[in-house]
PDB file of C-alpha atoms in Angstrom:
ATOM      1  CA  UNK Y 133      12.024 -13.322 -13.225  1.00  0.00           C
ATOM      2  CA  UNK Y 134      14.315 -12.109 -16.407  1.00  0.00           C
ATOM      3  CA  UNK Y 135      15.312  -8.382 -16.583  1.00  0.00           C
ATOM      4  CA  UNK Y 136      13.581  -7.654 -20.337  1.00  0.00           C
ATOM      5  CA  UNK Y 137      10.097  -8.392 -18.936  1.00  0.00           C
ATOM      6  CA  UNK Y 138       8.057  -5.005 -18.730  1.00  0.00           C
ATOM      7  CA  UNK Y 139       4.343  -4.075 -18.754  1.00  0.00           C
ATOM      8  CA  UNK Y 140       1.579  -6.669 -18.081  1.00  0.00           C
ATOM      9  CA  UNK Y 141       3.964  -9.312 -19.159  1.00  0.00           C
ATOM     10  CA  UNK Y 142       5.869  -8.440 -15.766  1.00  0.00           C
ATOM     11  CA  UNK Y 143       2.783  -8.408 -13.758  1.00  0.00           C
ATOM     12  CA  UNK Y 144       1.429 -11.478 -14.756  1.00  0.00           C
ATOM     13  CA  UNK Y 145       5.007 -12.782 -13.918  1.00  0.00           C
ATOM     14  CA  UNK Y 146       5.057 -11.237 -10.444  1.00  0.00           C
ATOM     15  CA  UNK Y 147       1.855 -12.936  -9.750  1.00  0.00           C
ATOM     16  CA  UNK Y 148       2.747 -16.398 -11.020  1.00  0.00           C
ATOM     17  CA  UNK Y 149       6.029 -15.612  -8.099  1.00  0.00           C
ATOM     18  CA  UNK Y 150       3.582 -14.453  -5.611  1.00  0.00           C
ATOM     19  CA  UNK Y 151       1.182 -17.107  -5.910  1.00  0.00           C
ATOM     20  CA  UNK Y 152       4.077 -19.763  -6.159  1.00  0.00           C
ATOM     21  CA  UNK Y 153       5.180 -17.884  -2.528  1.00  0.00           C
ATOM     22  CA  UNK Y 154       1.974 -18.708  -1.114  1.00  0.00           C
ATOM     23  CA  UNK Y 155       1.871 -21.968  -1.898  1.00  0.00           C
ATOM     24  CA  UNK Y 156       5.290 -22.724  -0.546  1.00  0.00           C
ATOM     25  CA  UNK Y 157       4.064 -20.826   2.817  1.00  0.00           C
ATOM     26  CA  UNK Y 158       1.314 -23.150   3.100  1.00  0.00           C
ATOM     27  CA  UNK Y 159       2.930 -26.154   2.615  1.00  0.00           C
ATOM     28  CA  UNK Y 160       6.087 -25.111   4.388  1.00  0.00           C
ATOM     29  CA  UNK Y 161       4.744 -22.755   7.077  1.00  0.00           C
ATOM     30  CA  UNK Y 162       2.350 -23.704   9.990  1.00  0.00           C
ATOM     31  CA  UNK Y 163       2.367 -20.589  11.361  1.00  0.00           C
ATOM     32  CA  UNK Y 164       1.011 -19.122   8.183  1.00  0.00           C
ATOM     33  CA  UNK Y 165      -1.679 -21.968   7.736  1.00  0.00           C
ATOM     34  CA  UNK Y 166      -2.729 -21.109  11.526  1.00  0.00           C
ATOM     35  CA  UNK Y 167      -2.878 -17.444  10.252  1.00  0.00           C
ATOM     36  CA  UNK Y 168      -4.663 -18.182   6.982  1.00  0.00           C
ATOM     37  CA  UNK Y 169      -7.181 -20.223   8.575  1.00  0.00           C
ATOM     38  CA  UNK Y 170      -7.746 -17.765  11.368  1.00  0.00           C
ATOM     39  CA  UNK Y 171      -8.640 -14.905   8.388  1.00  0.00           C
ATOM     40  CA  UNK Y 172     -11.086 -17.485   7.013  1.00  0.00           C
ATOM     41  CA  UNK Y 173     -12.679 -17.628  10.254  1.00  0.00           C
ATOM     42  CA  UNK Y 174     -12.742 -13.779  11.205  1.00  0.00           C
ATOM     43  CA  UNK Y 175     -12.988 -12.356   7.780  1.00  0.00           C
ATOM     44  CA  UNK Y 176     -16.933 -13.255   7.733  1.00  0.00           C
ATOM     45  CA  UNK Y 177     -17.025 -12.808  11.365  1.00  0.00           C
ATOM     46  CA  UNK Y 178     -15.774  -8.810  10.368  1.00  0.00           C
ATOM     47  CA  UNK Y 179     -18.712  -8.800   7.540  1.00  0.00           C
ATOM     48  CA  UNK Y 180     -21.656  -9.514   9.483  1.00  0.00           C
ATOM     49  CA  UNK Y 181     -20.907  -7.947  12.831  1.00  0.00           C
ATOM     50  CA  UNK Y 182     -22.793  -4.719  13.865  1.00  0.00           C
ATOM     51  CA  UNK Y 183     -20.057  -2.597  13.217  1.00  0.00           C
ATOM     52  CA  UNK Y 184     -18.832   0.489  10.536  1.00  0.00           C
ATOM     53  CA  UNK Y 185     -17.234   0.381   7.220  1.00  0.00           C
ATOM     54  CA  UNK Y 186     -14.952   1.918   8.985  1.00  0.00           C
ATOM     55  CA  UNK Y 187     -14.477  -0.443  11.643  1.00  0.00           C
ATOM     56  CA  UNK Y 188     -14.936  -3.432   9.068  1.00  0.00           C
ATOM     57  CA  UNK Y 189     -11.922  -2.311   7.214  1.00  0.00           C
ATOM     58  CA  UNK Y 190      -9.439  -1.884  10.518  1.00  0.00           C
ATOM     59  CA  UNK Y 191     -10.601  -5.433  11.469  1.00  0.00           C
ATOM     60  CA  UNK Y 192      -9.883  -6.826   8.312  1.00  0.00           C
ATOM     61  CA  UNK Y 193      -6.994  -4.638   7.695  1.00  0.00           C
ATOM     62  CA  UNK Y 194      -5.253  -6.148  11.048  1.00  0.00           C
ATOM     63  CA  UNK Y 195      -5.740  -9.555   9.489  1.00  0.00           C
ATOM     64  CA  UNK Y 196      -3.933  -8.799   6.696  1.00  0.00           C
ATOM     65  CA  UNK Y 197      -0.756  -7.112   8.469  1.00  0.00           C
ATOM     66  CA  UNK Y 198      -1.211 -10.365  10.521  1.00  0.00           C
ATOM     67  CA  UNK Y 199      -0.533 -12.592   7.304  1.00  0.00           C
ATOM     68  CA  UNK Y 200       2.195  -9.863   5.623  1.00  0.00           C
ATOM     69  CA  UNK Y 201       4.249  -9.520   8.495  1.00  0.00           C
ATOM     70  CA  UNK Y 202       4.225 -13.798   8.768  1.00  0.00           C
ATOM     71  CA  UNK Y 203       5.456 -13.946   5.374  1.00  0.00           C
ATOM     72  CA  UNK Y 204       8.394 -11.643   6.110  1.00  0.00           C
ATOM     73  CA  UNK Y 205       9.009 -13.908   9.168  1.00  0.00           C
ATOM     74  CA  UNK Y 206       9.142 -16.858   7.369  1.00  0.00           C
ATOM     75  CA  UNK Y 207      11.273 -14.873   4.209  1.00  0.00           C
ATOM     76  CA  UNK Y 208      14.061 -13.906   6.882  1.00  0.00           C
ATOM     77  CA  UNK Y 209      13.611 -17.474   8.393  1.00  0.00           C
ATOM     78  CA  UNK Y 210      14.663 -19.048   5.156  1.00  0.00           C
ATOM     79  CA  UNK Y 211      17.661 -16.701   4.291  1.00  0.00           C
ATOM     80  CA  UNK Y 212      19.228 -16.783   7.747  1.00  0.00           C
ATOM     81  CA  UNK Y 213      18.913 -20.882   7.096  1.00  0.00           C
ATOM     82  CA  UNK Y 214      19.804 -20.744   3.619  1.00  0.00           C
ATOM     83  CA  UNK Y 215      23.085 -19.032   4.868  1.00  0.00           C
ATOM     84  CA  UNK Y 216      24.332 -21.720   7.308  1.00  0.00           C
ATOM     85  CA  UNK Y 217      22.862 -24.232   9.976  1.00  0.00           C
ATOM     86  CA  UNK Y 218      25.490 -23.142  12.484  1.00  0.00           C
ATOM     87  CA  UNK Y 219      24.630 -21.031  15.580  1.00  0.00           C
ATOM     88  CA  UNK Y 220      25.244 -17.071  15.275  1.00  0.00           C
ATOM     89  CA  UNK Y 221      24.471 -13.943  17.501  1.00  0.00           C
ATOM     90  CA  UNK Y 222      23.416 -11.931  13.930  1.00  0.00           C
ATOM     91  CA  UNK Y 223      21.159 -14.776  12.628  1.00  0.00           C
ATOM     92  CA  UNK Y 224      19.616 -15.604  16.076  1.00  0.00           C
ATOM     93  CA  UNK Y 225      19.169 -11.346  16.335  1.00  0.00           C
ATOM     94  CA  UNK Y 226      17.260 -11.363  12.634  1.00  0.00           C
ATOM     95  CA  UNK Y 227      14.991 -14.209  13.446  1.00  0.00           C
ATOM     96  CA  UNK Y 228      14.160 -13.065  17.049  1.00  0.00           C
ATOM     97  CA  UNK Y 229      13.066  -9.632  15.825  1.00  0.00           C
ATOM     98  CA  UNK Y 230      11.536 -10.859  12.865  1.00  0.00           C
ATOM     99  CA  UNK Y 231       9.254 -13.271  15.682  1.00  0.00           C
ATOM    100  CA  UNK Y 232       8.663 -10.110  17.419  1.00  0.00           C
ATOM    101  CA  UNK Y 233       7.014  -8.258  14.585  1.00  0.00           C
ATOM    102  CA  UNK Y 234       4.703 -11.230  14.571  1.00  0.00           C
ATOM    103  CA  UNK Y 235       4.173 -10.461  17.716  1.00  0.00           C
ATOM    104  CA  UNK Y 236       2.901  -7.323  17.979  1.00  0.00           C
ATOM    105  CA  UNK Y 237       0.947  -7.852  14.986  1.00  0.00           C
ATOM    106  CA  UNK Y 238      -0.872 -10.150  16.645  1.00  0.00           C
ATOM    107  CA  UNK Y 239      -1.420  -7.784  19.457  1.00  0.00           C
ATOM    108  CA  UNK Y 240      -2.607  -5.764  17.649  1.00  0.00           C
ATOM    109  CA  UNK Y 241      -4.896  -7.768  15.949  1.00  0.00           C
ATOM    110  CA  UNK Y 242      -6.098  -8.620  19.333  1.00  0.00           C
ATOM    111  CA  UNK Y 243      -6.267  -5.363  20.994  1.00  0.00           C
ATOM    112  CA  UNK Y 244      -8.605  -4.057  17.298  1.00  0.00           C
ATOM    113  CA  UNK Y 245     -10.416  -6.903  17.627  1.00  0.00           C
ATOM    114  CA  UNK Y 246     -11.226  -6.888  21.039  1.00  0.00           C
ATOM    115  CA  UNK Y 247     -11.969  -2.801  21.528  1.00  0.00           C
ATOM    116  CA  UNK Y 248     -14.136  -2.960  18.660  1.00  0.00           C
ATOM    117  CA  UNK Y 249     -16.160  -6.269  20.334  1.00  0.00           C
ATOM    118  CA  UNK Y 250     -16.671  -4.748  23.144  1.00  0.00           C
ATOM    119  CA  UNK Y 251     -17.312  -1.501  22.019  1.00  0.00           C
TER     120      UNK Y 251
END
């Protein structure tokens, strides 16, 4: 994006960049596709189950946290892979830590969904 873009023009270009990022993640990241499909199943469930508005919002929030974390994980992996294919301790650390973030997002989602659905 050019530095001289401001206001609504900047927002429009940023939106197109974001949509391109979503398309690229869908095309190249199996985990993103799986989690997006999981969201397509769970969001409607969150909207129809017997739950309060706040519980529904929390259920949906955990899904967004998962997708956001997966996108950041994929971005970190892409940057590390861009730097070079050789094994390096810091590259492995970056990928493993990003993967751990996705793991915690999945655990959060599982715990929240489990507790709300049980109680």
